[in-house]
Short mmCIF file of C-alpha atoms and ligand atoms in Angstrom, two decimals:
data_model
loop_
_atom_site.label_atom_id
_atom_site.label_comp_id
_atom_site.label_asym_id
_atom_site.label_seq_id
_atom_site.Cartn_x
_atom_site.Cartn_y
_atom_site.Cartn_z
CA MET I 6 45.43 -9.88 -19.09
CA VAL I 7 47.21 -13.11 -19.81
CA LYS I 8 46.61 -15.96 -17.36
CA ILE I 9 48.68 -19.11 -16.96
CA ASN I 10 47.77 -22.61 -15.84
CA ILE I 11 50.56 -25.08 -15.20
CA GLY I 12 48.25 -27.85 -13.92
CA GLY I 13 48.91 -29.92 -17.04
CA CYS I 14 52.55 -30.33 -15.98
CA SER I 15 51.95 -31.36 -12.37
CA SER I 16 52.02 -35.11 -13.03
CA PHE I 17 55.40 -34.76 -14.78
CA VAL I 18 57.45 -32.63 -12.38
CA LYS I 19 58.07 -32.57 -8.65
CA GLU I 20 56.80 -29.60 -6.65
CA THR I 21 60.27 -29.05 -5.13
CA GLU I 22 61.84 -28.91 -8.60
CA TYR I 23 59.30 -26.34 -9.74
CA LYS I 24 60.05 -24.23 -6.63
CA ASN I 25 63.73 -24.42 -7.50
CA TYR I 26 63.07 -23.20 -11.05
CA LEU I 27 60.76 -20.47 -9.77
CA GLU I 28 63.74 -19.26 -7.73
CA LYS I 29 65.91 -19.28 -10.86
CA ALA I 30 63.19 -17.42 -12.76
CA LEU I 31 62.98 -14.76 -10.06
CA GLN I 32 66.75 -14.27 -10.26
CA ALA I 33 66.47 -13.92 -14.04
CA PHE I 34 63.56 -11.50 -13.52
CA ASP I 35 65.85 -9.39 -11.31
CA VAL I 36 68.53 -9.34 -14.03
CA LEU I 37 65.96 -8.23 -16.61
CA GLU I 38 64.41 -5.61 -14.35
CA SER I 39 67.74 -4.21 -13.14
CA GLU I 40 68.91 -4.16 -16.78
CA THR I 41 72.26 -5.70 -15.87
CA GLY I 42 72.18 -8.81 -18.08
CA ALA I 43 73.67 -9.64 -21.47
CA GLY I 44 72.25 -7.50 -24.26
CA ASN I 45 71.03 -4.83 -21.84
CA ASP I 46 71.41 -2.17 -24.52
CA PHE I 47 68.41 -3.76 -26.28
CA LEU I 48 65.77 -3.34 -23.60
CA GLY I 49 63.86 -0.47 -25.18
CA TRP I 50 60.89 -2.80 -25.81
CA LYS I 51 60.21 -3.08 -22.06
CA HIS I 52 58.51 0.29 -21.76
CA LEU I 53 57.08 0.72 -25.26
CA PRO I 54 53.47 0.11 -24.11
CA SER I 55 53.48 2.77 -21.39
CA GLY I 56 55.99 5.06 -23.10
CA THR I 57 54.69 5.37 -26.67
CA PRO I 58 53.70 9.00 -27.22
CA GLU I 59 50.27 9.96 -28.51
CA SER I 60 51.99 11.82 -31.36
CA LEU I 61 53.38 8.56 -32.79
CA VAL I 62 49.98 6.86 -32.73
CA LYS I 63 48.48 9.94 -34.37
CA GLU I 64 51.14 9.93 -37.10
CA CYS I 65 50.24 6.33 -37.99
CA GLU I 66 46.54 7.22 -38.10
CA ASP I 67 47.26 10.32 -40.21
CA ILE I 68 49.01 8.23 -42.85
CA ARG I 69 46.04 5.86 -42.91
CA ASP I 70 43.65 8.83 -43.43
CA ASP I 71 45.92 10.46 -46.02
CA TRP I 72 46.19 7.26 -48.08
CA LYS I 73 42.44 6.67 -47.89
CA SER I 74 41.86 10.20 -49.19
CA ARG I 75 44.26 9.46 -52.07
CA GLY I 76 42.16 6.43 -52.99
CA VAL I 77 44.75 3.85 -51.94
CA GLU I 78 43.25 0.35 -52.00
CA LEU I 79 46.34 -1.77 -51.41
CA VAL I 80 49.22 -1.33 -48.98
CA VAL I 81 52.27 -3.48 -49.63
CA VAL I 82 54.17 -3.92 -46.35
CA ILE I 83 57.76 -4.91 -47.09
CA GLY I 84 59.91 -6.50 -44.38
CA ILE I 85 61.28 -9.81 -43.13
CA GLY I 86 61.73 -11.51 -39.73
CA GLY I 87 61.04 -9.10 -36.92
CA SER I 88 60.20 -6.42 -39.46
CA TYR I 89 57.21 -8.46 -40.65
CA LEU I 90 55.93 -11.18 -38.34
CA GLY I 91 54.32 -9.07 -35.59
CA ALA I 92 52.21 -7.05 -38.01
CA LYS I 93 51.32 -10.17 -40.00
CA CYS I 94 50.28 -11.92 -36.79
CA ALA I 95 48.03 -9.01 -35.73
CA VAL I 96 46.44 -8.56 -39.16
CA GLU I 97 45.70 -12.31 -39.42
CA ALA I 98 44.29 -12.52 -35.89
CA LEU I 99 42.08 -9.44 -36.14
CA SER I 100 40.83 -9.70 -39.73
CA HIS I 101 37.67 -11.43 -40.87
CA SER I 102 38.82 -14.87 -42.05
CA PHE I 103 37.23 -14.24 -45.47
CA ALA I 104 37.86 -10.49 -45.67
CA ARG I 105 39.27 -10.70 -49.18
CA GLU I 106 36.39 -12.75 -50.54
CA LEU I 107 33.81 -10.56 -48.80
CA ARG I 108 35.66 -7.31 -49.58
CA HIS I 109 35.19 -6.66 -45.87
CA GLY I 110 36.67 -4.17 -43.47
CA GLY I 111 36.19 -0.91 -45.41
CA SER I 112 39.89 -0.38 -44.95
CA MET I 113 42.83 -0.75 -47.27
CA ASP I 114 44.01 -4.28 -48.03
CA VAL I 115 47.38 -4.95 -46.46
CA VAL I 116 49.63 -7.56 -48.07
CA PHE I 117 53.17 -8.53 -47.17
CA ALA I 118 56.24 -8.78 -49.39
CA GLY I 119 60.02 -8.82 -49.03
CA ASN I 120 59.81 -11.84 -46.71
CA ASN I 121 61.01 -14.27 -49.37
CA LEU I 122 62.94 -14.32 -52.64
CA SER I 123 60.39 -16.21 -54.70
CA GLU I 124 60.15 -14.85 -58.24
CA GLU I 125 56.66 -16.27 -58.66
CA TYR I 126 55.40 -14.51 -55.51
CA THR I 127 56.98 -11.27 -56.72
CA ALA I 128 55.41 -11.55 -60.18
CA GLU I 129 52.01 -12.19 -58.60
CA LEU I 130 52.47 -9.14 -56.38
CA VAL I 131 53.06 -7.07 -59.52
CA ASP I 132 49.83 -8.54 -61.00
CA LEU I 133 47.98 -7.35 -57.89
CA MET I 134 49.55 -3.89 -57.88
CA LYS I 135 48.45 -3.41 -61.50
CA GLU I 136 44.83 -3.94 -60.40
CA LYS I 137 44.81 -1.78 -57.26
CA SER I 138 45.75 1.73 -56.28
CA THR I 139 48.92 0.97 -54.33
CA ALA I 140 51.00 2.45 -51.53
CA CYS I 141 53.93 0.90 -49.67
CA VAL I 142 55.46 0.71 -46.21
CA VAL I 143 59.03 -0.52 -46.36
CA ILE I 144 60.43 -1.71 -43.05
CA SER I 145 64.07 -2.55 -42.36
CA LYS I 146 65.90 -1.59 -39.22
CA SER I 147 69.31 -2.06 -40.81
CA GLY I 148 68.07 -0.73 -44.13
CA THR I 149 70.29 -3.21 -45.92
CA THR I 150 68.54 -6.60 -45.74
CA THR I 151 68.50 -8.22 -49.19
CA GLU I 152 64.97 -9.69 -49.31
CA PRO I 153 63.10 -6.43 -48.52
CA ALA I 154 65.58 -4.40 -50.60
CA VAL I 155 64.86 -6.50 -53.71
CA ALA I 156 61.08 -6.29 -53.18
CA PHE I 157 61.25 -2.55 -52.52
CA ARG I 158 63.16 -1.84 -55.70
CA ILE I 159 60.36 -3.56 -57.69
CA VAL I 160 57.45 -2.00 -55.75
CA LYS I 161 59.04 1.47 -55.81
CA GLN I 162 59.53 1.27 -59.58
CA HIS I 163 55.90 0.24 -60.05
CA ILE I 164 54.61 3.09 -57.87
CA GLU I 165 56.84 5.68 -59.57
CA ASP I 166 55.93 4.46 -63.06
CA THR I 167 52.22 4.43 -62.26
CA TYR I 168 51.73 7.61 -60.23
CA GLY I 169 54.83 9.73 -60.95
CA ARG I 170 57.72 10.50 -58.66
CA ALA I 171 56.02 13.24 -56.61
CA GLU I 172 52.96 11.12 -55.80
CA ALA I 173 55.26 8.14 -55.13
CA ALA I 174 56.92 10.17 -52.39
CA ALA I 175 53.51 10.51 -50.73
CA ARG I 176 52.69 6.82 -51.21
CA ILE I 177 55.87 5.38 -49.75
CA VAL I 178 56.69 5.40 -46.04
CA ALA I 179 59.91 3.95 -44.63
CA VAL I 180 60.45 2.52 -41.15
CA THR I 181 64.16 2.30 -40.48
CA ASP I 182 67.13 3.47 -38.43
CA ALA I 183 67.24 7.14 -37.41
CA HIS I 184 70.56 7.82 -39.13
CA LYS I 185 72.14 4.98 -41.06
CA GLY I 186 71.48 2.40 -43.79
CA ALA I 187 70.65 2.52 -47.49
CA LEU I 188 66.93 2.90 -46.80
CA LYS I 189 67.50 5.98 -44.65
CA THR I 190 69.69 7.56 -47.36
CA LEU I 191 67.11 6.81 -50.05
CA SER I 192 64.23 8.14 -47.92
CA THR I 193 66.04 11.40 -47.28
CA GLN I 194 66.81 11.82 -50.97
CA GLU I 195 63.26 11.00 -52.14
CA GLY I 196 61.50 12.86 -49.31
CA TYR I 197 59.62 9.84 -47.95
CA ARG I 198 57.89 10.10 -44.61
CA THR I 199 59.87 7.98 -42.16
CA PHE I 200 59.43 6.34 -38.78
CA VAL I 201 62.32 5.32 -36.59
CA VAL I 202 63.01 1.84 -35.23
CA PRO I 203 64.60 2.72 -31.89
CA ASP I 204 68.27 1.72 -31.55
CA ASN I 205 67.55 -0.18 -28.37
CA VAL I 206 64.77 -2.41 -29.78
CA GLY I 207 65.72 -5.54 -31.75
CA GLY I 208 63.61 -6.70 -34.72
CA ARG I 209 61.75 -9.52 -32.99
CA PHE I 210 60.83 -7.25 -30.06
CA SER I 211 59.63 -4.42 -32.31
CA VAL I 212 55.93 -5.15 -32.88
CA LEU I 213 54.91 -2.28 -30.59
CA THR I 214 57.11 0.23 -32.45
CA PRO I 215 56.03 1.68 -35.84
CA VAL I 216 57.31 -1.62 -37.33
CA GLY I 217 54.04 -3.19 -36.14
CA LEU I 218 51.89 -0.20 -35.24
CA LEU I 219 51.86 1.43 -38.68
CA PRO I 220 50.82 -1.65 -40.74
CA ILE I 221 48.28 -2.65 -38.07
CA ALA I 222 46.74 0.85 -38.15
CA LEU I 223 46.71 0.83 -41.96
CA ALA I 224 44.84 -2.48 -41.87
CA GLY I 225 42.11 -0.66 -39.93
CA PHE I 226 42.80 -1.86 -36.40
CA ASP I 227 42.89 0.06 -33.13
CA ILE I 228 46.53 0.50 -32.15
CA ARG I 229 45.55 2.50 -29.07
CA ALA I 230 43.77 -0.58 -27.69
CA LEU I 231 46.75 -2.74 -28.69
CA LEU I 232 49.08 -0.50 -26.68
CA ALA I 233 46.61 -0.28 -23.78
CA GLY I 234 46.46 -4.08 -23.52
CA ALA I 235 50.24 -4.28 -23.64
CA ALA I 236 50.52 -1.54 -20.99
CA GLU I 237 48.26 -3.48 -18.59
CA GLU I 238 50.49 -6.50 -19.10
CA GLU I 239 53.63 -4.41 -18.63
CA LYS I 240 52.28 -3.33 -15.25
CA ALA I 241 51.20 -6.83 -14.20
CA LEU I 242 54.52 -8.42 -15.17
CA SER I 243 56.58 -5.81 -13.32
CA GLU I 244 55.47 -7.42 -10.00
CA ARG I 245 58.22 -9.58 -8.51
CA SER I 246 56.21 -12.63 -7.56
CA GLU I 247 56.01 -16.37 -8.04
CA ASP I 248 52.50 -15.72 -9.36
CA ASN I 249 53.85 -13.49 -12.12
CA ALA I 250 52.63 -15.35 -15.24
CA ALA I 251 55.86 -14.75 -17.19
CA VAL I 252 57.97 -15.98 -14.26
CA ALA I 253 55.84 -19.12 -13.96
CA TYR I 254 55.99 -19.79 -17.73
CA ALA I 255 59.75 -19.27 -17.89
CA ALA I 256 60.30 -21.48 -14.83
CA MET I 257 58.20 -24.39 -16.07
CA ARG I 258 59.51 -24.45 -19.65
CA ASN I 259 63.12 -24.39 -18.41
CA LEU I 260 62.39 -27.12 -15.87
CA LEU I 261 60.85 -29.35 -18.54
CA HIS I 262 63.77 -28.68 -20.85
CA SER I 263 66.72 -28.91 -18.47
CA GLU I 264 65.57 -31.67 -16.10
CA TYR I 265 63.31 -33.74 -18.35
CA GLY I 266 65.07 -33.39 -21.70
CA LYS I 267 62.14 -31.77 -23.49
CA ALA I 268 63.87 -30.35 -26.55
CA ILE I 269 60.79 -29.00 -28.34
CA GLU I 270 58.03 -26.64 -27.26
CA VAL I 271 54.92 -26.70 -29.42
CA LEU I 272 52.78 -23.58 -29.32
CA VAL I 273 49.22 -24.74 -29.79
CA SER I 274 46.14 -22.74 -30.66
CA PHE I 275 42.64 -23.87 -31.43
CA THR I 276 41.88 -21.11 -33.92
CA PRO I 277 43.35 -20.51 -37.38
CA LYS I 278 43.41 -16.81 -36.49
CA PHE I 279 46.46 -17.59 -34.36
CA GLN I 280 48.47 -19.35 -37.06
CA TYR I 281 50.78 -16.35 -37.34
CA LEU I 282 50.93 -15.93 -33.60
CA GLY I 283 52.80 -19.23 -33.82
CA GLU I 284 55.08 -17.84 -36.54
CA TRP I 285 55.82 -14.65 -34.56
CA TRP I 286 56.42 -16.61 -31.36
CA LYS I 287 58.76 -19.07 -33.11
CA GLN I 288 60.97 -16.24 -34.28
CA LEU I 289 60.92 -14.58 -30.87
CA TYR I 290 61.97 -17.71 -29.00
CA GLY I 291 64.06 -19.32 -31.75
CA GLU I 292 66.26 -16.30 -32.36
CA SER I 293 66.44 -15.32 -28.70
CA GLU I 294 67.28 -18.70 -27.19
CA GLY I 295 68.75 -20.83 -29.96
CA LYS I 296 72.45 -20.08 -29.58
CA ASP I 297 75.64 -21.28 -27.90
CA LEU I 298 74.37 -24.83 -28.68
CA LYS I 299 71.43 -24.25 -26.32
CA GLY I 300 67.72 -23.61 -26.62
CA ILE I 301 64.28 -25.17 -26.82
CA TYR I 302 63.24 -25.69 -30.45
CA PRO I 303 59.99 -23.74 -31.00
CA ALA I 304 57.31 -25.37 -33.14
CA SER I 305 53.68 -24.44 -33.66
CA VAL I 306 50.41 -26.08 -34.64
CA VAL I 307 46.79 -25.10 -35.10
CA TYR I 308 44.35 -27.65 -33.71
CA THR I 309 42.01 -29.27 -34.46
CA THR I 310 43.39 -28.96 -38.04
CA ASP I 311 46.81 -30.36 -37.16
CA LEU I 312 45.42 -33.08 -34.91
CA HIS I 313 44.72 -34.74 -38.24
CA SER I 314 48.33 -34.40 -39.37
CA LEU I 315 50.73 -34.05 -36.44
CA GLY I 316 48.39 -35.32 -33.73
CA GLN I 317 49.65 -38.87 -34.19
CA PHE I 318 53.25 -37.81 -33.53
CA VAL I 319 52.38 -35.68 -30.53
CA GLN I 320 50.30 -38.49 -29.02
CA ASP I 321 52.58 -41.37 -29.78
CA GLY I 322 55.92 -40.42 -31.30
CA ALA I 323 59.27 -39.61 -29.67
CA ARG I 324 58.63 -38.06 -26.24
CA VAL I 325 60.68 -34.93 -26.86
CA MET I 326 58.12 -32.16 -26.55
CA PHE I 327 55.79 -30.25 -24.31
CA GLU I 328 52.87 -28.10 -25.41
CA THR I 329 51.97 -24.52 -24.58
CA VAL I 330 48.34 -23.96 -25.46
CA VAL I 331 47.06 -20.45 -26.09
CA THR I 332 43.41 -20.60 -25.09
CA VAL I 333 40.77 -18.07 -26.13
CA GLU I 334 37.99 -18.23 -23.54
CA LYS I 335 35.20 -16.68 -25.56
CA SER I 336 34.49 -16.62 -29.28
CA ASN I 337 33.62 -13.21 -30.76
CA ARG I 338 31.03 -14.82 -33.01
CA SER I 339 28.23 -17.30 -32.47
CA VAL I 340 27.14 -20.20 -34.68
CA ILE I 341 24.76 -22.82 -33.33
CA ILE I 342 24.54 -26.29 -34.87
CA GLY I 343 21.03 -26.93 -36.15
CA SER I 344 18.83 -29.98 -35.83
CA ASP I 345 18.06 -32.18 -38.84
CA PRO I 346 14.86 -34.26 -38.87
CA GLN I 347 16.54 -37.06 -40.83
CA ASN I 348 19.75 -37.01 -38.81
CA LEU I 349 21.54 -39.07 -41.45
CA ASP I 350 24.85 -37.58 -40.31
CA GLN I 351 23.93 -38.57 -36.73
CA LEU I 352 24.87 -35.17 -35.42
CA ASN I 353 21.60 -34.32 -33.67
CA TYR I 354 23.28 -34.97 -30.33
CA LEU I 355 25.06 -31.67 -31.01
CA ALA I 356 21.95 -29.75 -32.09
CA GLY I 357 21.63 -26.50 -30.18
CA ARG I 358 25.33 -26.46 -29.29
CA HIS I 359 27.76 -23.73 -30.28
CA VAL I 360 30.59 -24.77 -32.62
CA GLU I 361 32.89 -23.32 -29.97
CA HIS I 362 31.54 -25.84 -27.43
CA CYS I 363 32.77 -28.64 -29.71
CA ASN I 364 36.11 -26.84 -30.00
CA ALA I 365 36.36 -26.53 -26.21
CA MET I 366 35.60 -30.24 -25.76
CA ALA I 367 38.18 -31.08 -28.44
CA GLN I 368 40.68 -28.95 -26.53
CA LEU I 369 39.92 -30.64 -23.21
CA GLY I 370 39.97 -34.10 -24.79
CA THR I 371 43.30 -33.32 -26.45
CA LYS I 372 44.77 -32.09 -23.18
CA LEU I 373 43.84 -35.28 -21.34
CA ALA I 374 45.00 -37.51 -24.21
CA HIS I 375 48.34 -35.75 -24.62
CA ILE I 376 49.02 -35.76 -20.88
CA ASP I 377 48.20 -39.50 -20.86
CA GLY I 378 50.60 -39.85 -23.80
CA GLY I 379 53.44 -38.20 -21.88
CA VAL I 380 53.23 -34.62 -23.16
CA PRO I 381 53.20 -31.98 -20.40
CA GLN I 382 50.91 -29.06 -21.12
CA LEU I 383 51.12 -25.41 -20.12
CA GLU I 384 48.18 -23.15 -20.80
CA ILE I 385 48.16 -19.43 -21.50
CA SER I 386 44.72 -17.85 -21.77
CA VAL I 387 43.04 -14.64 -22.82
CA GLU I 388 39.35 -13.70 -22.76
CA SER I 389 38.84 -13.23 -26.51
CA ILE I 390 40.70 -12.13 -29.61
CA ASN I 391 40.88 -8.35 -29.94
CA GLU I 392 43.51 -5.62 -30.10
CA LYS I 393 43.76 -5.36 -26.32
CA THR I 394 44.34 -9.04 -25.66
CA LEU I 395 46.74 -9.27 -28.58
CA GLY I 396 48.79 -6.41 -27.12
CA ALA I 397 48.87 -8.31 -23.82
CA ILE I 398 49.96 -11.54 -25.54
CA PHE I 399 52.78 -9.76 -27.41
CA TYR I 400 54.12 -8.19 -24.24
CA PHE I 401 53.69 -11.37 -22.19
CA PHE I 402 55.74 -13.49 -24.57
CA GLU I 403 58.44 -10.82 -24.98
CA PHE I 404 58.90 -10.37 -21.25
CA ALA I 405 58.82 -14.12 -20.58
CA CYS I 406 61.38 -14.61 -23.35
CA GLY I 407 63.83 -12.27 -21.61
CA VAL I 408 63.38 -14.07 -18.28
CA SER I 409 63.57 -17.49 -19.88
CA ALA I 410 66.73 -16.83 -21.91
CA TYR I 411 68.50 -15.53 -18.81
CA ILE I 412 67.61 -18.77 -16.97
CA LEU I 413 69.04 -20.68 -19.92
CA GLY I 414 72.19 -18.56 -19.78
CA VAL I 415 72.11 -16.91 -23.22
CA ASN I 416 71.90 -13.34 -24.47
CA PRO I 417 68.26 -13.03 -25.65
CA PHE I 418 68.89 -9.96 -27.74
CA ASN I 419 71.52 -10.92 -30.32
CA GLN I 420 71.29 -13.23 -33.36
CA PRO I 421 74.83 -14.03 -34.55
CA GLY I 422 73.69 -17.19 -36.36
CA VAL I 423 71.54 -15.28 -38.85
CA GLU I 424 74.64 -13.96 -40.63
CA ALA I 425 75.99 -17.32 -41.83
CA TYR I 426 73.60 -17.86 -44.76
CA LYS I 427 73.87 -14.20 -45.76
CA LYS I 428 77.66 -14.42 -46.17
CA ASN I 429 77.31 -17.47 -48.43
CA MET I 430 74.49 -15.86 -50.41
CA PHE I 431 76.47 -12.66 -50.97
CA ALA I 432 79.50 -14.67 -52.05
CA LEU I 433 77.35 -16.66 -54.49
CA LEU I 434 75.65 -13.52 -55.80
CA GLU I 435 79.11 -11.96 -56.25
CA LYS I 436 78.27 -8.90 -54.18
CA PRO I 437 81.00 -6.25 -54.35
CA GLY I 438 83.23 -6.58 -51.27
CA PHE I 439 82.81 -10.37 -51.14
CA GLU I 440 85.40 -11.23 -53.82
CA GLU I 441 87.52 -13.45 -51.54
CA GLN I 442 84.48 -15.34 -50.23
CA THR I 443 83.21 -15.79 -53.81
CA LYS I 444 86.50 -17.39 -54.80
CA ALA I 445 86.47 -19.65 -51.74
CA ILE I 446 82.87 -20.76 -52.13
CA LYS I 447 83.30 -21.49 -55.84
CA ALA I 448 86.36 -23.62 -55.06
CA ARG I 449 84.39 -25.45 -52.38
CA LEU I 450 81.51 -26.17 -54.75
CA ALA I 451 83.90 -27.41 -57.42
CA GLU I 452 85.46 -30.01 -55.07
O1 LIG C 528 64.72 -10.07 -35.19
C1 LIG C 528 65.60 -9.70 -35.93
O2 LIG C 528 66.50 -8.95 -35.56
C2 LIG C 528 65.62 -10.12 -37.39
O3 LIG C 528 64.64 -11.07 -37.65
C3 LIG C 528 65.36 -8.91 -38.28
O4 LIG C 528 64.14 -8.33 -37.93
C4 LIG C 528 65.37 -9.31 -39.75
O5 LIG C 528 66.57 -9.93 -40.09
C5 LIG C 528 65.17 -8.08 -40.64
O6 LIG C 528 66.16 -7.13 -40.39
P1 LIG C 528 66.01 -5.64 -40.85
O7 LIG C 528 64.83 -5.04 -40.16
O8 LIG C 528 67.29 -4.97 -40.47
O9 LIG C 528 65.80 -5.65 -42.35
#
């Protein structure tokens, strides 16, 4: 289960203020739990951990087994935003850091595409597909998003050309809306196996639907444990209490933002395995809270790496941020620093120590330094990195996001701002139906 420690904020805020924000957080908790708030038709994510049927888990595992028996070596997972970041986060956190170099895992390699429009990336993906027996999971709730649609057209053509249309139908799985969208139409026509993104679950809350579960299972990880960890968290966070970790997190971050002008929250981890946890979390909080001219800007760093790049700013620059540190209490692996008779590097004082001990001392030293420098610090901790704790982290941040956005006074479940760039892009690409906008944008550019 996820634990929270707000001790690193106590020198910055008054106890009475925190109590006041805890009260606000409990009111927001009531709105979320009674399902009476803005966007309440998008609350399907709340009971995914406890409500996911065994049959769905089994279907994901069956596809994994089927593709292995077909000799598939490479799975291209196509999707963007919420249709990509959760799975990417889990695969990065759970994989051996050098899996590719070691050819580790015994499972199929999972790579991601359709999350950008870079021609070079796409060409390099084609290079890879030419070398490896390839299958594809294409994920788009709307079924119409341009980036994954472009990538899918290219990957689909490669798979059809290489293995024939009938085998392609067995090597392509779509995750999309139950009824509508171009991807649904195409899947029906081609006979692809499909999974449904539930109507009442938005992209950034969809990691525990087949959007995340299928790619994570294909990468060889235990999605039952992922769901079990999330289910434990679902139960823990359903308790209406000031000790509820999501309530405490939502209360403190809103207090720091609204009363102390902290405009930026930096999600910190001390392991590169959590780099994409930062990316997933940024989308979750950025898209959920950043609207109506409100919101806390979500940033992320991996220390100690980024202490040597952004550490200076955090310690000493504009005092606009607070940190939320995701702590992993125990490393899954052990490496002890050896002794050297010459000691030319003068590191013998660390001989016999675990590398993780140095990391823990760096973390503690950073906490004290940043607090001294005027940066409040919240801490979220889990025992170790595995499927179960990752499931708990996903659910914790989703639930806390709902509570937090309701304190802030925004609808956590819409994303009207995402459309603006798309309209301009379609006009510039001269998409049919955008003729008026094309004319207008060309006139604007000619000014
Ligand atoms: O969280 C969201 O809703 C978005 O980030 C979407 O996931 C993203 O835009 C991709 O949309 P779709 O799955 O419809 O292709």
